[in-house]
Short mmCIF file of C-alpha atoms and ligand atoms in Angstrom, two decimals:
data_model
loop_
_atom_site.label_atom_id
_atom_site.label_comp_id
_atom_site.label_asym_id
_atom_site.label_seq_id
_atom_site.Cartn_x
_atom_site.Cartn_y
_atom_site.Cartn_z
CA MET E 1 26.06 60.13 -31.08
CA ALA E 2 25.21 62.06 -34.37
CA ILE E 3 28.06 63.87 -35.78
CA SER E 4 28.01 66.28 -38.71
CA LEU E 5 30.59 66.68 -41.38
CA PHE E 6 30.99 70.33 -40.54
CA ASP E 7 29.73 72.64 -38.25
CA THR E 8 28.79 76.39 -39.43
CA ALA E 9 26.37 77.35 -36.69
CA ARG E 10 27.90 76.75 -33.33
CA PRO E 11 31.44 78.23 -33.48
CA TRP E 12 30.40 81.74 -33.76
CA GLN E 13 27.45 81.66 -31.53
CA PRO E 14 29.30 83.40 -28.37
CA LEU E 15 29.66 86.43 -30.78
CA ARG E 16 26.14 86.53 -31.98
CA ALA E 17 25.19 89.53 -29.84
CA THR E 18 28.17 91.58 -31.23
CA ILE E 19 27.64 90.50 -34.95
CA GLN E 20 24.06 91.76 -34.64
CA GLU E 21 25.06 94.92 -33.11
CA ARG E 22 27.57 95.39 -36.08
CA ILE E 23 24.85 94.61 -38.84
CA SER E 24 22.69 96.97 -37.05
CA ALA E 25 25.39 99.55 -37.37
CA VAL E 26 25.53 98.96 -41.24
CA ILE E 27 21.96 99.06 -41.62
CA ASP E 28 21.71 102.66 -39.65
CA ALA E 29 24.61 103.95 -41.64
CA GLY E 30 22.63 103.05 -44.94
CA ARG E 31 26.05 102.43 -47.15
CA PHE E 32 25.72 98.67 -48.14
CA VAL E 33 28.64 98.40 -51.03
CA LEU E 34 32.29 99.29 -50.73
CA GLY E 35 32.23 101.60 -47.65
CA PRO E 36 34.16 101.68 -44.38
CA GLU E 37 33.57 97.91 -43.20
CA VAL E 38 34.92 96.79 -46.38
CA ALA E 39 38.01 99.11 -46.40
CA ALA E 40 38.68 98.50 -42.54
CA PHE E 41 38.38 94.52 -43.25
CA GLU E 42 40.81 94.65 -46.09
CA THR E 43 43.42 96.40 -43.81
CA GLU E 44 42.82 94.05 -40.99
CA LEU E 45 42.91 91.03 -43.19
CA ALA E 46 46.26 92.26 -44.77
CA ALA E 47 47.72 92.74 -41.24
CA TYR E 48 46.69 89.17 -40.56
CA LEU E 49 48.08 87.73 -43.51
CA GLY E 50 51.11 89.86 -43.46
CA VAL E 51 50.67 91.17 -47.02
CA GLU E 52 50.55 94.44 -48.50
CA HIS E 53 47.19 94.46 -50.25
CA VAL E 54 43.69 92.90 -49.71
CA ILE E 55 40.89 93.36 -52.14
CA GLY E 56 37.49 92.26 -51.31
CA VAL E 57 35.29 90.61 -53.83
CA ALA E 58 31.91 89.02 -54.24
CA ASN E 59 33.07 85.16 -53.83
CA GLY E 60 36.22 82.82 -54.14
CA THR E 61 35.60 81.91 -57.66
CA ASP E 62 35.61 85.73 -58.98
CA ALA E 63 38.61 86.10 -56.94
CA ILE E 64 40.41 83.63 -59.11
CA THR E 65 39.18 85.24 -62.28
CA ILE E 66 40.20 88.46 -61.46
CA ALA E 67 43.56 87.65 -59.70
CA LEU E 68 44.48 85.88 -62.69
CA ARG E 69 43.62 88.57 -65.05
CA ALA E 70 45.48 91.10 -62.64
CA LEU E 71 48.48 88.61 -62.83
CA GLY E 72 48.58 89.22 -66.57
CA VAL E 73 46.90 86.20 -67.94
CA GLN E 74 45.36 87.00 -71.40
CA PRO E 75 42.99 84.97 -73.35
CA ASP E 76 43.92 81.89 -74.81
CA ASP E 77 47.14 81.49 -72.30
CA GLU E 78 47.34 78.52 -70.58
CA VAL E 79 47.13 78.10 -66.75
CA VAL E 80 48.18 75.04 -64.99
CA VAL E 81 45.60 73.98 -62.49
CA PRO E 82 45.11 70.44 -60.33
CA SER E 83 42.07 68.48 -61.34
CA PHE E 84 41.56 67.03 -57.66
CA THR E 85 40.08 70.45 -56.26
CA PHE E 86 36.75 72.21 -56.25
CA TYR E 87 35.47 72.68 -59.78
CA ALA E 88 35.42 76.58 -59.33
CA THR E 89 39.29 76.55 -59.32
CA ALA E 90 39.19 75.68 -63.24
CA GLU E 91 36.02 77.44 -64.06
CA ALA E 92 37.55 80.53 -63.02
CA VAL E 93 40.37 79.86 -65.31
CA VAL E 94 38.18 79.76 -68.28
CA GLY E 95 36.21 82.72 -66.68
CA ALA E 96 39.62 84.72 -67.17
CA GLY E 97 39.46 83.77 -70.97
CA ALA E 98 42.37 81.17 -70.46
CA ARG E 99 42.84 77.51 -71.00
CA PRO E 100 43.19 75.11 -67.91
CA VAL E 101 45.88 72.76 -68.14
CA PHE E 102 45.24 69.81 -65.82
CA CYS E 103 48.09 68.51 -63.58
CA ASP E 104 48.22 65.65 -61.26
CA VAL E 105 48.88 65.79 -57.42
CA ASP E 106 51.08 64.05 -54.84
CA PRO E 107 49.02 61.09 -53.30
CA GLN E 108 50.04 62.13 -49.65
CA THR E 109 49.51 65.88 -49.54
CA ARG E 110 46.86 65.98 -52.43
CA ASN E 111 48.49 68.91 -53.50
CA VAL E 112 50.40 69.93 -56.93
CA THR E 113 54.24 69.22 -56.66
CA LEU E 114 56.88 70.71 -58.71
CA PRO E 115 57.14 67.88 -61.07
CA THR E 116 53.56 67.35 -61.61
CA VAL E 117 53.17 71.17 -62.69
CA ARG E 118 56.49 70.74 -64.77
CA ARG E 119 54.84 68.03 -66.60
CA ALA E 120 52.02 70.47 -67.57
CA LEU E 121 53.97 73.21 -68.90
CA THR E 122 54.21 74.18 -72.41
CA PRO E 123 55.42 77.51 -74.02
CA ARG E 124 51.71 79.01 -73.74
CA THR E 125 51.89 78.47 -70.00
CA ARG E 126 51.20 82.00 -68.39
CA ALA E 127 50.52 81.13 -64.61
CA ILE E 128 49.93 78.13 -62.17
CA VAL E 129 47.27 78.06 -59.56
CA ALA E 130 48.28 76.04 -56.64
CA VAL E 131 45.26 74.83 -54.61
CA ASP E 132 46.09 74.48 -50.55
CA LEU E 133 43.86 71.65 -50.76
CA PHE E 134 41.70 70.68 -47.56
CA GLY E 135 43.55 73.36 -45.68
CA CYS E 136 47.10 71.93 -46.24
CA PRO E 137 49.54 74.81 -48.03
CA ALA E 138 50.73 73.92 -51.33
CA PRO E 139 54.70 74.00 -52.18
CA VAL E 140 54.34 77.42 -53.45
CA ASP E 141 58.05 78.22 -52.53
CA GLU E 142 59.28 75.26 -54.91
CA LEU E 143 57.15 76.30 -57.96
CA ARG E 144 58.91 79.49 -57.84
CA GLU E 145 61.97 77.85 -59.70
CA LEU E 146 59.71 77.79 -62.77
CA GLU E 147 59.64 81.46 -62.65
CA LEU E 148 55.86 81.79 -63.55
CA PRO E 149 53.39 83.67 -61.77
CA VAL E 150 51.86 81.50 -58.78
CA LEU E 151 48.39 82.14 -57.84
CA GLU E 152 47.64 80.37 -54.48
CA ASP E 153 44.11 79.24 -54.16
CA ALA E 154 43.80 79.67 -50.47
CA ALA E 155 40.12 79.06 -50.47
CA GLN E 156 40.16 76.09 -47.81
CA ALA E 157 43.23 77.38 -45.89
CA MET E 158 42.70 80.35 -43.99
CA GLY E 159 44.82 80.03 -40.65
CA ALA E 160 47.18 77.69 -42.16
CA SER E 161 51.19 78.22 -42.57
CA LEU E 162 53.94 77.18 -44.46
CA GLY E 163 57.31 77.89 -43.42
CA GLY E 164 56.24 80.71 -40.95
CA HIS E 165 54.18 82.42 -43.66
CA ARG E 166 50.43 82.30 -43.84
CA ALA E 167 48.49 80.57 -46.43
CA GLY E 168 47.11 83.66 -48.27
CA ALA E 169 50.50 85.22 -48.42
CA LEU E 170 52.59 82.47 -50.26
CA GLY E 171 51.91 83.16 -53.84
CA ASP E 172 52.50 86.07 -56.07
CA ALA E 173 48.72 86.55 -55.43
CA ALA E 174 46.12 84.50 -53.31
CA THR E 175 42.59 84.18 -53.39
CA ILE E 176 40.16 83.40 -50.35
CA SER E 177 36.72 82.33 -50.33
CA PHE E 178 34.65 83.27 -47.02
CA TYR E 179 31.92 80.93 -48.14
CA PRO E 180 30.01 79.90 -44.98
CA SER E 181 31.63 76.49 -44.41
CA LYS E 182 35.29 77.84 -45.02
CA ASN E 183 37.52 78.36 -42.01
CA LEU E 184 36.65 82.06 -42.09
CA GLY E 185 33.14 82.14 -43.32
CA CYS E 186 30.76 84.80 -43.60
CA PHE E 187 26.96 84.96 -43.81
CA GLY E 188 26.50 84.58 -47.42
CA ASP E 189 29.08 84.83 -50.25
CA GLY E 190 32.30 86.78 -50.23
CA GLY E 191 36.09 86.49 -51.15
CA ALA E 192 39.22 88.39 -51.51
CA ILE E 193 42.51 88.63 -53.46
CA ALA E 194 45.68 89.15 -51.36
CA THR E 195 49.07 90.36 -53.00
CA ASP E 196 52.12 92.21 -52.05
CA ASP E 197 52.33 93.59 -55.84
CA GLY E 198 50.95 96.99 -55.79
CA ARG E 199 50.16 96.71 -59.40
CA VAL E 200 48.48 93.76 -59.30
CA ALA E 201 46.28 95.02 -56.49
CA GLU E 202 45.57 98.25 -58.46
CA HIS E 203 44.25 96.06 -61.35
CA ALA E 204 42.44 93.75 -59.19
CA ARG E 205 40.58 96.78 -57.41
CA ALA E 206 39.42 98.17 -60.85
CA LEU E 207 38.36 94.72 -62.31
CA ARG E 208 36.13 94.32 -59.36
CA PHE E 209 34.34 97.62 -60.30
CA HIS E 210 33.89 97.29 -63.97
CA GLY E 211 37.26 98.20 -64.72
CA SER E 212 37.34 101.25 -63.43
CA ARG E 213 39.72 103.14 -60.97
CA ASP E 214 37.45 106.16 -60.25
CA LYS E 215 33.60 104.93 -61.36
CA ARG E 216 34.11 107.20 -64.19
CA ASP E 217 36.53 105.98 -66.67
CA PHE E 218 36.41 102.36 -67.62
CA GLN E 219 40.17 100.93 -68.46
CA TYR E 220 38.92 97.29 -68.68
CA VAL E 221 35.94 95.18 -69.08
CA GLY E 222 35.77 93.96 -65.52
CA TYR E 223 33.14 92.46 -63.41
CA ASN E 224 30.60 93.81 -60.48
CA SER E 225 32.21 91.63 -57.83
CA ARG E 226 32.30 93.41 -54.43
CA LEU E 227 32.14 92.28 -51.16
CA ASP E 228 29.24 93.97 -49.30
CA GLU E 229 29.35 96.09 -45.98
CA ILE E 230 27.53 93.39 -44.00
CA GLN E 231 29.60 90.55 -44.97
CA ALA E 232 32.61 92.61 -44.17
CA ALA E 233 31.10 93.82 -40.66
CA VAL E 234 30.60 90.20 -39.72
CA LEU E 235 34.06 89.08 -41.00
CA ARG E 236 35.57 91.76 -38.83
CA VAL E 237 34.03 90.47 -35.84
CA LEU E 238 35.03 86.77 -36.82
CA LEU E 239 38.50 87.09 -38.06
CA PRO E 240 40.36 87.69 -34.47
CA HIS E 241 38.66 84.24 -33.72
CA LEU E 242 40.24 82.41 -36.69
CA ASP E 243 43.35 81.39 -35.17
CA GLY E 244 41.31 79.86 -32.09
CA TRP E 245 38.89 78.15 -34.37
CA VAL E 246 42.19 76.59 -36.25
CA GLU E 247 43.48 75.32 -32.98
CA GLY E 248 40.30 73.62 -32.40
CA ARG E 249 40.74 71.85 -35.90
CA ARG E 250 44.41 70.94 -34.97
CA ALA E 251 43.28 69.52 -31.65
CA ALA E 252 40.38 67.48 -33.58
CA ALA E 253 42.94 66.04 -35.89
CA ARG E 254 45.30 65.25 -33.01
CA ALA E 255 42.24 63.53 -31.42
CA TYR E 256 41.48 61.22 -34.61
CA LEU E 257 45.30 60.25 -34.52
CA ALA E 258 45.42 59.54 -30.60
CA ALA E 259 42.28 57.38 -31.17
CA GLY E 260 44.20 55.36 -33.74
CA LEU E 261 42.79 56.34 -37.03
CA ALA E 262 46.09 55.86 -38.80
CA GLU E 263 45.79 52.00 -38.15
CA HIS E 264 42.80 51.78 -40.16
CA VAL E 265 42.88 54.49 -43.15
CA GLU E 266 45.51 56.38 -44.62
CA VAL E 267 45.77 59.83 -43.01
CA PRO E 268 46.81 63.05 -44.76
CA ALA E 269 50.58 63.76 -44.47
CA VAL E 270 51.70 67.04 -43.37
CA PRO E 271 54.58 68.55 -45.57
CA GLU E 272 57.71 69.76 -43.67
CA GLY E 273 57.10 73.13 -42.25
CA ALA E 274 53.31 73.28 -42.74
CA ASP E 275 50.89 73.76 -40.35
CA PRO E 276 47.49 72.92 -41.97
CA ALA E 277 44.37 74.33 -41.08
CA TRP E 278 42.34 71.05 -41.40
CA HIS E 279 39.42 72.72 -43.52
CA LEU E 280 38.46 69.00 -44.20
CA TYR E 281 40.08 65.94 -42.75
CA VAL E 282 40.26 63.59 -45.56
CA VAL E 283 41.51 60.20 -45.21
CA ARG E 284 42.04 57.51 -47.75
CA SER E 285 40.96 53.81 -48.03
CA ASP E 286 40.06 50.93 -50.63
CA ARG E 287 37.13 50.50 -48.54
CA VAL E 288 35.41 53.89 -48.60
CA GLU E 289 32.03 52.76 -49.62
CA SER E 290 31.87 50.30 -46.53
CA ILE E 291 33.34 52.72 -44.09
CA ALA E 292 30.90 55.61 -45.47
CA ALA E 293 28.10 53.08 -44.70
CA ALA E 294 29.24 52.09 -41.57
CA LEU E 295 29.40 55.70 -40.29
CA ALA E 296 26.11 56.82 -41.71
CA ASP E 297 24.68 53.72 -39.80
CA ARG E 298 25.82 55.54 -36.53
CA GLY E 299 24.28 58.96 -37.68
CA ILE E 300 27.97 60.30 -38.28
CA GLN E 301 28.25 62.06 -41.82
CA ALA E 302 31.06 61.50 -44.00
CA ARG E 303 31.75 62.42 -47.77
CA GLY E 304 33.84 61.70 -50.59
CA TYR E 305 35.18 64.86 -52.52
CA TYR E 306 35.47 65.42 -56.01
CA ARG E 307 34.62 61.70 -57.06
CA THR E 308 34.75 63.03 -60.66
CA PRO E 309 37.85 65.20 -61.02
CA ILE E 310 37.42 68.17 -62.99
CA HIS E 311 39.28 66.82 -66.16
CA ARG E 312 36.42 64.32 -66.19
CA GLN E 313 33.55 66.98 -65.94
CA PRO E 314 31.69 67.20 -69.29
CA ALA E 315 32.38 71.22 -69.21
CA MET E 316 35.75 70.81 -69.32
CA ALA E 317 36.12 68.11 -72.08
CA ALA E 318 37.58 70.72 -74.53
CA TYR E 319 40.60 71.14 -72.23
CA ALA E 320 40.98 67.40 -71.16
CA THR E 321 41.79 65.49 -74.51
CA GLY E 322 44.41 62.84 -73.76
CA ILE E 323 44.88 63.83 -70.30
CA GLU E 324 46.07 60.95 -67.64
CA LEU E 325 46.10 61.66 -64.04
CA PRO E 326 46.46 58.55 -62.49
CA VAL E 327 46.89 59.90 -58.67
CA THR E 328 43.92 62.17 -59.01
CA GLU E 329 41.76 59.43 -60.53
CA GLY E 330 42.98 57.19 -57.27
CA LEU E 331 42.25 59.88 -54.90
CA ALA E 332 39.16 60.67 -56.31
CA ARG E 333 37.64 57.12 -56.07
CA THR E 334 39.15 56.49 -52.40
CA ASN E 335 38.81 59.46 -50.51
CA LEU E 336 36.41 60.20 -47.39
CA ALA E 337 36.32 63.40 -45.56
CA LEU E 338 35.60 62.80 -41.84
CA PRO E 339 33.74 65.15 -39.53
CA MET E 340 35.77 68.22 -38.57
CA SER E 341 35.12 71.54 -36.74
CA PRO E 342 36.51 73.69 -34.37
CA LEU E 343 34.54 71.97 -31.55
CA LEU E 344 34.93 68.44 -32.44
CA GLY E 345 36.36 66.88 -29.25
CA SER E 346 37.98 63.53 -28.47
CA ALA E 347 34.90 61.67 -27.65
CA GLU E 348 33.47 62.24 -31.17
CA ALA E 349 36.84 61.57 -32.77
CA THR E 350 37.06 58.01 -30.71
CA GLU E 351 33.37 57.23 -31.82
CA VAL E 352 34.32 57.97 -35.39
CA VAL E 353 37.39 55.91 -35.25
CA ALA E 354 35.56 53.00 -33.47
CA ALA E 355 32.99 53.03 -36.24
CA ILE E 356 35.68 52.77 -38.77
CA ALA E 357 37.51 50.17 -36.64
CA ALA E 358 34.43 48.03 -36.63
CA VAL E 359 34.18 47.63 -40.67
CA GLU E 360 35.16 44.13 -41.53
CA THR E 361 38.47 44.22 -43.66
C1 PLP S 1 39.63 75.18 -53.64
C2 PLP S 1 38.27 76.11 -53.65
N1 PLP S 1 38.52 77.14 -54.79
C3 PLP S 1 37.64 78.04 -55.01
C4 PLP S 1 36.49 78.14 -54.44
C5 PLP S 1 35.27 78.98 -54.70
O1 PLP S 1 34.84 79.59 -53.78
P1 PLP S 1 33.44 80.46 -53.82
O2 PLP S 1 32.55 79.35 -53.35
O3 PLP S 1 33.58 81.48 -52.59
O4 PLP S 1 33.17 81.00 -54.93
C6 PLP S 1 36.23 77.23 -53.41
C7 PLP S 1 35.01 77.02 -52.52
O5 PLP S 1 33.91 76.91 -52.59
C8 PLP S 1 37.30 75.91 -53.23
O6 PLP S 1 37.04 75.19 -52.18
#
């Protein structure tokens, strides 16, 4: 049976007619940028996350750049970021004018920890970006001990929670991506910033519109970075279904374990108090190449993520001199994402595990 890595087309099919109606309504209203759909979605997402403010922006990368600036990051400040994450996390730090300082991660959760962040601190550190990697919330509460602003990059973690709080509500501010393959994906690019801090929200709101609060006076050099009305209309239809889809992902993760996956590869650890959203289900093995080949033979997609970690990327050379991140390097070589979607059932999970079990040790 062919099984794809993720499924961006099937989960929302039952909502197709409603989505088309809402898109038509936007077209009929003739208002396409920063209108009532964006305002309503911001309110609805804030209620879902349990935060005071949500600001829709053009994508999750801009969300990080804008949020860092709104948190007070200035040119040449240092911002601690993991290297084992999507490139955009660090790119957005440079976009804010700051210097990324790469830190290592925990081998089991694949997230930053208090000690890994602490090792990267200097007197110039102005903020920390904690990524909820693969949908597992980062230990943001523990990072508070460092008394620096924490930006939660929750791009991959919509629907997850930690200690009863939702991913996206854990940091001083959080950023979200609605890229189509994400847990809450729109039909193009989209992103958001979430925060309880009114001043951060106001600053971010101005930055997304060229640094202006009223479209007349320009306080900052900002960005043209707005969530559009059509994407907001789509997201308003999808948001009420997010928790159900995430439950489907959790059931798929349980099906992998029930099929015996942990006997063959290292499965991701779940930190105490965390309920991950399993954006990706990423295992670890020293035999990833042969496992990936065996899966491909059976039509099952699998992919190693971030094989070249960010601190080894050519564009980041200026920020990576002398940096050694052994856990990141090891994970980059040995991780493999298995198929994951809200609709992945136990028959598919069993097939994936059987293919892995058949690989010669
Ligand atoms: C961890 C992480 N941060 C940031 C981003 C950037 O989001 P976007 O693609 O919406 O710019 C992504 C995804 O693409 C991501 O996975």
